[in-house]
mmCIF file of C-alpha atoms and ligand atoms in Angstrom:
data_model
loop_
_atom_site.group_PDB
_atom_site.id
_atom_site.type_symbol
_atom_site.label_atom_id
_atom_site.label_comp_id
_atom_site.label_asym_id
_atom_site.label_seq_id
_atom_site.Cartn_x
_atom_site.Cartn_y
_atom_site.Cartn_z
ATOM 1 C CA UNK A 3 25.557 52.074 219.626
ATOM 2 C CA UNK A 4 26.193 53.579 216.209
ATOM 3 C CA UNK A 5 23.393 53.988 213.676
ATOM 4 C CA UNK A 6 23.918 53.021 210.070
ATOM 5 C CA UNK A 7 21.511 54.678 207.647
ATOM 6 C CA UNK A 8 21.139 52.866 204.331
ATOM 7 C CA UNK A 9 20.283 53.866 200.821
ATOM 8 C CA UNK A 10 17.770 51.598 199.043
ATOM 9 C CA UNK A 11 19.789 51.128 195.836
ATOM 10 C CA UNK A 12 23.248 50.911 197.351
ATOM 11 C CA UNK A 13 26.026 48.452 196.515
ATOM 12 C CA UNK A 14 25.446 44.693 196.378
ATOM 13 C CA UNK A 15 25.925 42.236 199.217
ATOM 14 C CA UNK A 16 29.404 41.104 198.135
ATOM 15 C CA UNK A 17 30.654 44.679 198.072
ATOM 16 C CA UNK A 18 29.002 45.526 201.374
ATOM 17 C CA UNK A 19 30.304 42.458 203.173
ATOM 18 C CA UNK A 20 33.855 43.462 202.188
ATOM 19 C CA UNK A 21 33.617 47.200 202.790
ATOM 20 C CA UNK A 22 30.748 48.102 205.170
ATOM 21 C CA UNK A 23 31.967 49.505 208.465
ATOM 22 C CA UNK A 24 35.633 49.399 207.444
ATOM 23 C CA UNK A 25 37.451 52.718 207.742
ATOM 24 C CA UNK A 26 41.216 53.058 207.285
ATOM 25 C CA UNK A 27 43.196 54.108 210.332
ATOM 26 C CA UNK A 28 45.872 56.817 210.111
ATOM 27 C CA UNK A 29 48.459 54.224 208.962
ATOM 28 C CA UNK A 30 46.210 53.038 206.130
ATOM 29 C CA UNK A 31 45.806 49.528 207.615
ATOM 30 C CA UNK A 32 43.602 47.774 205.072
ATOM 31 C CA UNK A 33 41.090 46.695 207.769
ATOM 32 C CA UNK A 34 40.197 48.292 211.111
ATOM 33 C CA UNK A 35 42.829 47.523 213.762
ATOM 34 C CA UNK A 36 42.151 45.594 216.961
ATOM 35 C CA UNK A 37 41.822 47.782 220.032
ATOM 36 C CA UNK A 38 42.089 45.209 222.828
ATOM 37 C CA UNK A 39 41.979 47.957 225.442
ATOM 38 C CA UNK A 40 39.428 47.795 228.238
ATOM 39 C CA UNK A 41 39.500 51.539 228.903
ATOM 40 C CA UNK A 42 39.933 54.797 226.985
ATOM 41 C CA UNK A 43 41.358 58.085 228.309
ATOM 42 C CA UNK A 44 40.020 61.629 227.914
ATOM 43 C CA UNK A 45 41.810 64.993 227.786
ATOM 44 C CA UNK A 46 39.130 66.656 229.921
ATOM 45 C CA UNK A 47 36.409 65.527 232.322
ATOM 46 C CA UNK A 48 33.852 67.340 230.142
ATOM 47 C CA UNK A 49 34.813 65.071 227.208
ATOM 48 C CA UNK A 50 34.279 61.963 229.353
ATOM 49 C CA UNK A 51 30.876 63.273 230.456
ATOM 50 C CA UNK A 52 29.892 63.891 226.828
ATOM 51 C CA UNK A 53 30.436 60.206 226.096
ATOM 52 C CA UNK A 54 28.900 58.765 229.258
ATOM 53 C CA UNK A 55 25.861 61.052 228.909
ATOM 54 C CA UNK A 56 25.634 60.086 225.204
ATOM 55 C CA UNK A 57 26.030 63.572 223.741
ATOM 56 C CA UNK A 58 28.870 62.232 221.588
ATOM 57 C CA UNK A 59 29.597 58.684 220.444
ATOM 58 C CA UNK A 60 32.889 57.333 221.701
ATOM 59 C CA UNK A 61 34.759 54.688 223.602
ATOM 60 C CA UNK A 62 34.944 54.828 227.369
ATOM 61 C CA UNK A 63 35.067 51.262 228.645
ATOM 62 C CA UNK A 64 34.864 48.268 226.300
ATOM 63 C CA UNK A 65 32.105 46.438 228.194
ATOM 64 C CA UNK A 66 29.848 49.525 227.790
ATOM 65 C CA UNK A 67 30.042 49.499 223.966
ATOM 66 C CA UNK A 68 31.802 51.954 221.685
ATOM 67 C CA UNK A 69 35.107 50.073 221.369
ATOM 68 C CA UNK A 70 36.173 51.062 217.801
ATOM 69 C CA UNK A 71 36.886 47.454 216.750
ATOM 70 C CA UNK A 72 33.443 46.350 217.910
ATOM 71 C CA UNK A 73 31.729 49.392 216.390
ATOM 72 C CA UNK A 74 33.253 48.581 212.973
ATOM 73 C CA UNK A 75 31.999 44.975 213.187
ATOM 74 C CA UNK A 76 28.553 46.128 214.299
ATOM 75 C CA UNK A 77 28.377 48.456 211.285
ATOM 76 C CA UNK A 78 29.063 45.512 208.991
ATOM 77 C CA UNK A 79 26.502 43.325 210.788
ATOM 78 C CA UNK A 80 23.836 46.030 210.550
ATOM 79 C CA UNK A 81 24.511 46.511 206.868
ATOM 80 C CA UNK A 82 24.251 42.805 206.039
ATOM 81 C CA UNK A 83 20.769 42.577 207.583
ATOM 82 C CA UNK A 84 19.633 45.920 206.154
ATOM 83 C CA UNK A 85 19.266 47.236 209.707
ATOM 84 C CA UNK A 86 19.646 50.678 211.191
ATOM 85 C CA UNK A 87 21.915 49.330 213.937
ATOM 86 C CA UNK A 88 23.481 46.176 215.398
ATOM 87 C CA UNK A 89 24.847 44.917 218.697
ATOM 88 C CA UNK A 90 27.572 42.271 218.913
ATOM 89 C CA UNK A 91 27.615 39.839 221.842
ATOM 90 C CA UNK A 92 29.844 37.234 223.455
ATOM 91 C CA UNK A 93 27.539 34.437 222.156
ATOM 92 C CA UNK A 94 24.250 33.795 220.403
ATOM 93 C CA UNK A 95 22.622 32.966 223.744
ATOM 94 C CA UNK A 96 23.822 36.330 225.090
ATOM 95 C CA UNK A 97 22.033 38.047 222.175
ATOM 96 C CA UNK A 98 18.796 36.100 222.744
ATOM 97 C CA UNK A 99 18.765 36.512 226.530
ATOM 98 C CA UNK A 100 19.569 40.255 226.427
ATOM 99 C CA UNK A 101 16.906 40.875 223.763
ATOM 100 C CA UNK A 102 14.244 39.029 225.766
ATOM 101 C CA UNK A 103 15.186 40.517 229.138
ATOM 102 C CA UNK A 104 15.163 44.018 227.639
ATOM 103 C CA UNK A 105 11.732 43.658 226.066
ATOM 104 C CA UNK A 106 9.824 41.343 228.429
ATOM 105 C CA UNK A 107 9.223 42.018 232.131
ATOM 106 C CA UNK A 108 8.078 39.893 235.054
ATOM 107 C CA UNK A 109 4.440 38.883 234.551
ATOM 108 C CA UNK A 110 4.674 39.263 230.785
ATOM 109 C CA UNK A 111 4.767 36.562 228.152
ATOM 110 C CA UNK A 112 6.652 35.332 225.089
ATOM 111 C CA UNK A 113 4.965 33.306 222.365
ATOM 112 C CA UNK A 114 7.290 30.934 220.557
ATOM 113 C CA UNK A 115 6.212 29.531 217.191
ATOM 114 C CA UNK A 116 7.588 26.246 215.869
ATOM 115 C CA UNK A 117 10.620 24.318 217.012
ATOM 116 C CA UNK A 118 13.831 25.919 218.099
ATOM 117 C CA UNK A 119 17.404 25.441 219.263
ATOM 118 C CA UNK A 120 17.546 23.406 222.489
ATOM 119 C CA UNK A 121 19.485 26.098 224.380
ATOM 120 C CA UNK A 122 16.823 28.684 223.607
ATOM 121 C CA UNK A 123 14.182 26.174 224.736
ATOM 122 C CA UNK A 124 16.025 25.753 228.054
ATOM 123 C CA UNK A 125 16.239 29.542 228.503
ATOM 124 C CA UNK A 126 12.491 29.899 227.857
ATOM 125 C CA UNK A 127 11.366 26.935 229.955
ATOM 126 C CA UNK A 128 13.871 26.926 232.835
ATOM 127 C CA UNK A 129 15.682 30.252 233.284
ATOM 128 C CA UNK A 130 13.090 32.889 232.380
ATOM 129 C CA UNK A 131 10.185 31.342 234.359
ATOM 130 C CA UNK A 132 12.302 31.899 237.518
ATOM 131 C CA UNK A 133 12.015 35.628 236.736
ATOM 132 C CA UNK A 134 8.256 35.378 236.181
ATOM 133 C CA UNK A 135 8.555 35.441 232.378
ATOM 134 C CA UNK A 136 6.600 32.631 230.754
ATOM 135 C CA UNK A 137 6.455 31.270 227.214
ATOM 136 C CA UNK A 138 3.532 29.792 225.306
ATOM 137 C CA UNK A 139 4.623 27.355 222.590
ATOM 138 C CA UNK A 140 2.639 27.169 219.380
ATOM 139 C CA UNK A 141 3.384 24.339 216.918
ATOM 140 C CA UNK A 142 4.314 25.623 213.450
ATOM 141 C CA UNK A 143 1.312 23.841 211.883
ATOM 142 C CA UNK A 144 -1.011 25.899 214.126
ATOM 143 C CA UNK A 145 0.288 29.278 212.950
ATOM 144 C CA UNK A 146 -3.321 30.344 212.313
ATOM 145 C CA UNK A 147 -3.863 30.211 216.093
ATOM 146 C CA UNK A 148 -1.209 32.880 216.755
ATOM 147 C CA UNK A 149 -3.706 35.740 217.293
ATOM 148 C CA UNK A 150 -5.506 33.637 219.898
ATOM 149 C CA UNK A 151 -2.212 32.609 221.555
ATOM 150 C CA UNK A 152 -1.233 36.257 222.068
ATOM 151 C CA UNK A 153 -2.713 37.756 225.235
ATOM 152 C CA UNK A 154 -2.544 41.248 226.715
ATOM 153 C CA UNK A 155 0.646 40.086 228.438
ATOM 154 C CA UNK A 156 2.413 39.015 225.224
ATOM 155 C CA UNK A 157 5.394 41.245 224.457
ATOM 156 C CA UNK A 158 7.454 39.139 222.036
ATOM 157 C CA UNK A 159 6.787 36.518 219.384
ATOM 158 C CA UNK A 160 9.997 34.531 218.901
ATOM 159 C CA UNK A 161 10.792 32.001 216.192
ATOM 160 C CA UNK A 162 13.442 30.461 213.960
ATOM 161 C CA UNK A 163 13.105 29.992 210.240
ATOM 162 C CA UNK A 164 14.343 27.621 208.962
ATOM 163 C CA UNK A 165 14.150 25.972 212.368
ATOM 164 C CA UNK A 166 16.561 23.685 214.158
ATOM 165 C CA UNK A 167 16.548 20.734 213.491
ATOM 166 C CA UNK A 168 13.432 20.134 211.338
ATOM 167 C CA UNK A 169 14.218 22.991 208.901
ATOM 168 C CA UNK A 170 10.586 24.104 209.037
ATOM 169 C CA UNK A 171 10.045 27.380 207.199
ATOM 170 C CA UNK A 172 7.636 29.907 208.725
ATOM 171 C CA UNK A 173 6.117 32.849 206.874
ATOM 172 C CA UNK A 174 7.988 35.820 208.373
ATOM 173 C CA UNK A 175 5.553 38.429 207.030
ATOM 174 C CA UNK A 176 2.510 36.514 208.331
ATOM 175 C CA UNK A 177 3.954 35.952 211.819
ATOM 176 C CA UNK A 178 5.205 39.542 212.052
ATOM 177 C CA UNK A 179 1.826 40.947 211.008
ATOM 178 C CA UNK A 180 -0.024 38.807 213.577
ATOM 179 C CA UNK A 181 2.459 39.803 216.290
ATOM 180 C CA UNK A 182 2.147 43.489 215.435
ATOM 181 C CA UNK A 183 -1.650 43.272 215.524
ATOM 182 C CA UNK A 184 -1.330 41.820 219.028
ATOM 183 C CA UNK A 185 1.024 44.629 220.103
ATOM 184 C CA UNK A 186 4.039 42.301 220.305
ATOM 185 C CA UNK A 187 7.536 42.529 218.825
ATOM 186 C CA UNK A 188 8.797 39.860 216.446
ATOM 187 C CA UNK A 189 12.286 38.514 217.125
ATOM 188 C CA UNK A 190 13.736 36.006 214.657
ATOM 189 C CA UNK A 191 16.703 33.705 215.004
ATOM 190 C CA UNK A 192 18.169 33.891 211.474
ATOM 191 C CA UNK A 193 21.195 31.700 212.242
ATOM 192 C CA UNK A 194 20.381 28.888 209.793
ATOM 193 C CA UNK A 195 19.514 31.129 206.839
ATOM 194 C CA UNK A 196 22.256 33.789 207.241
ATOM 195 C CA UNK A 197 21.749 37.346 205.922
ATOM 196 C CA UNK A 198 22.854 36.085 202.508
ATOM 197 C CA UNK A 199 19.793 33.875 202.085
ATOM 198 C CA UNK A 200 17.209 35.844 204.063
ATOM 199 C CA UNK A 201 16.724 39.325 205.562
ATOM 200 C CA UNK A 202 13.807 39.053 208.028
ATOM 201 C CA UNK A 203 13.630 42.801 208.730
ATOM 202 C CA UNK A 204 12.603 43.328 205.101
ATOM 203 C CA UNK A 205 9.620 41.015 205.749
ATOM 204 C CA UNK A 206 8.369 42.855 208.827
ATOM 205 C CA UNK A 207 10.381 41.412 211.733
ATOM 206 C CA UNK A 208 11.448 43.860 214.446
ATOM 207 C CA UNK A 209 14.720 42.284 215.570
ATOM 208 C CA UNK A 210 16.884 39.607 213.983
ATOM 209 C CA UNK A 211 19.503 37.637 215.889
ATOM 210 C CA UNK A 212 22.330 35.315 214.923
ATOM 211 C CA UNK A 213 24.532 32.851 216.653
ATOM 212 C CA UNK A 214 27.565 34.388 214.922
ATOM 213 C CA UNK A 215 29.398 31.294 216.151
ATOM 214 C CA UNK A 216 27.921 29.557 213.089
ATOM 215 C CA UNK A 217 27.956 30.874 209.487
ATOM 216 C CA UNK A 218 28.912 34.459 210.306
ATOM 217 C CA UNK A 219 32.108 33.251 211.985
ATOM 218 C CA UNK A 220 32.165 30.358 209.570
ATOM 219 C CA UNK A 221 35.346 28.568 210.660
ATOM 220 C CA UNK A 222 34.344 27.001 214.009
ATOM 221 C CA UNK A 223 36.935 29.161 215.735
ATOM 222 C CA UNK A 224 34.936 31.869 217.485
ATOM 223 C CA UNK A 225 31.896 32.265 219.753
ATOM 224 C CA UNK A 226 29.753 35.365 219.246
ATOM 225 C CA UNK A 227 26.226 36.676 218.789
ATOM 226 C CA UNK A 228 24.547 39.500 216.911
ATOM 227 C CA UNK A 229 21.266 41.399 217.144
ATOM 228 C CA UNK A 230 20.088 43.786 214.440
ATOM 229 C CA UNK A 231 17.147 46.181 214.220
ATOM 230 C CA UNK A 232 16.194 49.786 214.907
ATOM 231 C CA UNK A 233 18.337 51.902 217.219
ATOM 232 C CA UNK A 234 15.236 52.463 219.344
ATOM 233 C CA UNK A 235 14.642 48.752 219.966
ATOM 234 C CA UNK A 236 18.337 48.009 220.472
ATOM 235 C CA UNK A 237 18.963 50.768 223.032
ATOM 236 C CA UNK A 238 17.376 48.898 225.977
ATOM 237 C CA UNK A 239 19.151 45.715 224.882
ATOM 238 C CA UNK A 240 22.523 47.506 224.980
ATOM 239 C CA UNK A 241 21.772 48.443 228.601
ATOM 240 C CA UNK A 242 21.245 44.769 229.526
ATOM 241 C CA UNK A 243 24.314 43.713 227.525
ATOM 242 C CA UNK A 244 26.382 46.191 229.511
ATOM 243 C CA UNK A 245 25.211 45.100 232.954
ATOM 244 C CA UNK A 246 25.094 41.374 232.226
ATOM 245 C CA UNK A 247 28.641 41.685 230.863
ATOM 246 C CA UNK A 248 27.807 40.147 227.480
ATOM 247 C CA UNK A 249 30.046 42.320 225.290
ATOM 248 C CA UNK A 250 31.977 40.592 222.512
ATOM 249 C CA UNK A 251 35.774 40.681 223.008
ATOM 250 C CA UNK A 252 37.470 43.105 220.561
ATOM 251 C CA UNK A 253 39.782 40.322 219.320
ATOM 252 C CA UNK A 254 36.792 38.082 218.562
ATOM 253 C CA UNK A 255 34.978 41.004 216.984
ATOM 254 C CA UNK A 256 37.884 41.545 214.569
ATOM 255 C CA UNK A 257 37.950 37.831 213.726
ATOM 256 C CA UNK A 258 34.195 37.980 213.086
ATOM 257 C CA UNK A 259 34.613 40.967 210.731
ATOM 258 C CA UNK A 260 37.346 39.006 208.912
ATOM 259 C CA UNK A 261 34.824 36.187 208.376
ATOM 260 C CA UNK A 262 31.959 38.462 207.346
ATOM 261 C CA UNK A 263 34.046 39.695 204.396
ATOM 262 C CA UNK A 264 33.788 36.234 202.795
ATOM 263 C CA UNK A 265 30.251 35.395 203.978
ATOM 264 C CA UNK A 266 28.449 35.630 200.588
ATOM 265 C CA UNK A 267 31.090 33.469 198.885
ATOM 266 C CA UNK A 268 30.992 30.827 201.603
ATOM 267 C CA UNK A 269 27.207 30.735 201.840
ATOM 268 C CA UNK A 270 26.789 30.355 198.070
ATOM 269 C CA UNK A 271 29.010 27.272 198.263
ATOM 270 C CA UNK A 272 27.198 25.937 201.377
ATOM 271 C CA UNK A 273 23.897 26.345 199.480
ATOM 272 C CA UNK A 274 25.154 24.438 196.443
ATOM 273 C CA UNK A 275 26.706 21.620 198.506
ATOM 274 C CA UNK A 276 23.598 21.128 200.660
ATOM 275 C CA UNK A 277 21.321 21.112 197.594
ATOM 276 C CA UNK A 278 23.412 18.315 196.053
ATOM 277 C CA UNK A 279 23.488 16.298 199.294
ATOM 278 C CA UNK A 280 19.730 16.781 199.830
ATOM 279 C CA UNK A 281 18.975 15.547 196.296
ATOM 280 C CA UNK A 282 21.134 12.454 196.885
ATOM 281 C CA UNK A 283 19.475 11.660 200.234
ATOM 282 C CA UNK A 284 15.969 12.182 198.820
ATOM 283 C CA UNK A 285 16.674 9.394 196.328
ATOM 284 C CA UNK A 286 18.216 6.970 198.831
ATOM 285 C CA UNK A 287 16.112 3.897 199.763
ATOM 286 C CA UNK A 288 17.082 3.981 203.468
ATOM 287 C CA UNK A 289 15.985 7.597 203.898
ATOM 288 C CA UNK A 290 12.370 8.153 204.957
ATOM 289 C CA UNK A 291 12.376 11.938 204.795
ATOM 290 C CA UNK A 292 14.707 14.832 203.957
ATOM 291 C CA UNK A 293 14.111 18.222 205.564
ATOM 292 C CA UNK A 294 15.612 20.938 203.363
ATOM 293 C CA UNK A 295 14.006 24.249 202.289
ATOM 294 C CA UNK A 296 15.127 23.593 198.713
ATOM 295 C CA UNK A 297 12.928 20.468 198.626
ATOM 296 C CA UNK A 298 9.817 22.243 199.934
ATOM 297 C CA UNK A 299 6.637 21.727 197.929
ATOM 298 C CA UNK A 300 3.185 23.311 197.800
ATOM 299 C CA UNK A 301 2.410 26.085 200.271
ATOM 300 C CA UNK A 302 5.788 25.672 202.015
ATOM 301 C CA UNK A 303 7.583 26.270 198.698
ATOM 302 C CA UNK A 304 5.564 29.451 198.171
ATOM 303 C CA UNK A 305 6.820 30.754 201.526
ATOM 304 C CA UNK A 306 10.412 29.668 200.785
ATOM 305 C CA UNK A 307 10.365 31.406 197.392
ATOM 306 C CA UNK A 308 8.874 34.552 198.899
ATOM 307 C CA UNK A 309 11.442 35.093 201.641
ATOM 308 C CA UNK A 310 14.617 33.093 200.869
ATOM 309 C CA UNK A 311 17.211 33.872 198.185
ATOM 310 C CA UNK A 312 19.057 30.595 198.835
ATOM 311 C CA UNK A 313 18.263 27.434 200.788
ATOM 312 C CA UNK A 314 21.201 27.220 203.179
ATOM 313 C CA UNK A 315 23.761 24.646 204.185
ATOM 314 C CA UNK A 316 21.696 22.860 206.848
ATOM 315 C CA UNK A 317 19.510 19.814 206.360
ATOM 316 C CA UNK A 318 18.197 16.925 208.387
ATOM 317 C CA UNK A 319 17.011 13.515 207.312
ATOM 318 C CA UNK A 320 15.182 10.660 208.955
ATOM 319 C CA UNK A 321 16.017 6.961 208.846
ATOM 320 C CA UNK A 322 13.643 4.159 209.728
ATOM 321 C CA UNK A 323 16.080 3.118 212.461
ATOM 322 C CA UNK A 324 16.441 3.285 216.256
ATOM 323 C CA UNK A 325 18.904 5.549 218.065
ATOM 324 C CA UNK A 326 21.696 2.915 218.047
ATOM 325 C CA UNK A 327 21.411 2.080 214.330
ATOM 326 C CA UNK A 328 21.285 5.799 213.542
ATOM 327 C CA UNK A 329 24.394 6.379 215.664
ATOM 328 C CA UNK A 330 26.131 3.608 213.707
ATOM 329 C CA UNK A 331 25.479 5.494 210.449
ATOM 330 C CA UNK A 332 26.859 8.665 212.017
ATOM 331 C CA UNK A 333 29.924 6.781 213.293
ATOM 332 C CA UNK A 334 30.671 5.343 209.837
ATOM 333 C CA UNK A 335 30.947 8.813 208.291
ATOM 334 C CA UNK A 336 34.537 9.838 207.655
ATOM 335 C CA UNK A 337 34.346 13.337 206.123
ATOM 336 C CA UNK A 338 31.571 14.598 208.403
ATOM 337 C CA UNK A 339 32.881 15.207 211.931
ATOM 338 C CA UNK A 340 30.594 14.339 214.840
ATOM 339 C CA UNK A 341 30.190 17.732 216.482
ATOM 340 C CA UNK A 342 27.347 19.724 217.968
ATOM 341 C CA UNK A 343 27.659 22.936 216.000
ATOM 342 C CA UNK A 344 27.166 24.106 212.414
ATOM 343 C CA UNK A 345 28.050 26.694 209.815
ATOM 344 C CA UNK A 346 31.798 26.071 209.541
ATOM 345 C CA UNK A 347 33.872 25.309 206.455
ATOM 346 C CA UNK A 348 33.993 21.641 207.494
ATOM 347 C CA UNK A 349 30.980 19.323 207.305
ATOM 348 C CA UNK A 350 29.495 18.273 210.632
ATOM 349 C CA UNK A 351 26.969 15.624 211.625
ATOM 350 C CA UNK A 352 24.861 15.160 214.749
ATOM 351 C CA UNK A 353 21.896 13.265 216.021
ATOM 352 C CA UNK A 354 19.790 16.112 217.472
ATOM 353 C CA UNK A 355 18.719 13.828 220.358
ATOM 354 C CA UNK A 356 22.357 13.644 221.506
ATOM 355 C CA UNK A 357 23.332 17.298 221.077
ATOM 356 C CA UNK A 358 21.196 20.366 220.352
ATOM 357 C CA UNK A 359 18.017 18.741 221.713
ATOM 358 C CA UNK A 360 19.542 16.482 224.362
ATOM 359 C CA UNK A 361 18.044 18.667 227.094
ATOM 360 C CA UNK A 362 14.509 18.525 225.643
ATOM 361 C CA UNK A 363 12.163 15.969 227.264
ATOM 362 C CA UNK A 364 11.694 12.914 224.948
ATOM 363 C CA UNK A 365 7.901 13.397 224.753
ATOM 364 C CA UNK A 366 8.399 17.015 223.670
ATOM 365 C CA UNK A 367 10.976 15.903 221.090
ATOM 366 C CA UNK A 368 8.554 13.346 219.662
ATOM 367 C CA UNK A 369 5.782 15.951 219.481
ATOM 368 C CA UNK A 370 8.117 18.166 217.447
ATOM 369 C CA UNK A 371 9.090 15.366 215.045
ATOM 370 C CA UNK A 372 12.646 15.095 216.400
ATOM 371 C CA UNK A 373 12.926 11.327 216.197
ATOM 372 C CA UNK A 374 15.669 8.885 217.253
ATOM 373 C CA UNK A 375 16.306 8.243 213.546
ATOM 374 C CA UNK A 376 16.982 11.889 212.719
ATOM 375 C CA UNK A 377 20.434 13.009 211.553
ATOM 376 C CA UNK A 378 21.350 16.664 211.057
ATOM 377 C CA UNK A 379 24.041 17.716 208.606
ATOM 378 C CA UNK A 380 25.914 20.980 208.350
ATOM 379 C CA UNK A 381 27.241 20.783 204.808
ATOM 380 C CA UNK A 382 30.673 22.385 204.594
ATOM 381 C CA UNK A 383 32.788 23.572 201.706
ATOM 382 C CA UNK A 384 34.227 20.192 200.672
ATOM 383 C CA UNK A 385 33.477 18.900 197.179
ATOM 384 C CA UNK A 386 29.836 17.726 197.211
ATOM 385 C CA UNK A 387 30.746 14.513 195.318
ATOM 386 C CA UNK A 388 33.091 13.509 198.163
ATOM 387 C CA UNK A 389 30.427 14.206 200.782
ATOM 388 C CA UNK A 390 27.875 12.164 198.844
ATOM 389 C CA UNK A 391 30.314 9.242 198.491
ATOM 390 C CA UNK A 392 30.865 9.345 202.261
ATOM 391 C CA UNK A 393 27.116 9.292 202.958
ATOM 392 C CA UNK A 394 26.658 6.465 200.455
ATOM 393 C CA UNK A 395 29.134 4.201 202.251
ATOM 394 C CA UNK A 396 27.718 5.086 205.702
ATOM 395 C CA UNK A 397 24.141 4.290 204.622
ATOM 396 C CA UNK A 398 25.034 1.199 202.573
ATOM 397 C CA UNK A 399 24.368 -1.398 205.343
ATOM 398 C CA UNK A 400 20.805 -0.001 205.788
ATOM 399 C CA UNK A 401 20.037 -0.110 202.084
ATOM 400 C CA UNK A 402 20.553 -3.853 201.806
HETATM 401 N N1 PLP B 505 20.411 29.712 217.702
HETATM 402 C C1 PLP B 505 20.670 28.619 216.986
HETATM 403 C C2 PLP B 505 19.781 28.280 215.826
HETATM 404 C C3 PLP B 505 21.743 27.788 217.315
HETATM 405 O O1 PLP B 505 21.980 26.687 216.592
HETATM 406 C C4 PLP B 505 22.560 28.134 218.438
HETATM 407 C C5 PLP B 505 23.700 27.293 218.854
HETATM 408 O O2 PLP B 505 23.838 26.153 218.444
HETATM 409 C C6 PLP B 505 22.256 29.287 219.168
HETATM 410 C C7 PLP B 505 21.190 30.061 218.760
HETATM 411 C C8 PLP B 505 23.082 29.694 220.346
HETATM 412 O O3 PLP B 505 24.274 30.289 219.911
HETATM 413 P P1 PLP B 505 25.651 30.272 220.743
HETATM 414 O O4 PLP B 505 26.093 28.858 220.881
HETATM 415 O O5 PLP B 505 26.560 31.138 219.928
HETATM 416 O O6 PLP B 505 25.346 30.893 222.084
#
């Protein structure tokens, strides 16, 4: 793992996303080359020992870390989140599972605040309990009960903000302070916001993770994960990544770096498109509720304004309709593809009950406000007017 010290008044995000971590090779290739190699040779045994015993940084075996292509991408990832260091993974779930396994042991506990991605919920409720690691779930509206929810066994407070799929915004500084007071680490899933709209480490979080499959990759053509934070907190995670075999492939890592160079430009456009779509939906007679950080009011708006620079490309809305009528609206959409992911250049639509939260028990879904009439949109880079026209025709039968 390479560390990446930062200066407080360095270049802006656009400049950093293009240049951070990129060093020319001896041929002057404009971006770092792909080293697909699994293994690296040494002139002398002593040189190999220096790397394996961590006296010098270097590549030895790609799964261990240190592959130059991956190191360059990790430098860019660290820079974007204002972190000392970053680890890249084969998926977002690899990043979450390695972070939790590295920092929570058998008999210890995780506290999870608010709602979260269904896969993470499955990991916390089905996989980790088999290892004796349990999770206490605290609804977002009971954030004030966090100190009481943390016990002597609590090692990590985990949450998403904005969350999937209700787009609930949690106060990162408040949660992080409560976790720290309880002796626990704060780990945030920053996938929905992206580092362009929000840098949780600057608000007191200890580790920030991304499903890089989403906005960081941005084109629905790669699967990857990222974890950023201090070198000290990432070191044990790198050990788990190595032995669970969760290393990102060098080819994917290069593709991810390619995408990161345009991240600020893409996210600015996602933000603008989603804001326009959210405003349209908020004024539509068939829509009961729109969940979008840009529409937050009161105390929620105060939190949004404090920690977000932009409101993101994700939103969900609720129809007064059953699952079948809601599916019919989804099926009438032409520009939005029905697909269970997000963050790509193309607009996507899902009913959370059929995709991201399909595995969550119905009673638990209801408790979290994930209703049969909920539709989640990932607003892509198409012209917002075209997306709005598509939504208008799909909702028209309900408006009559
Ligand atoms: N976190 C969030 C918010 C997600 O939406 C997802 C995937 O949908 C994940 C984590 C898991 O990421 P991956 O699919 O890259 O493993």
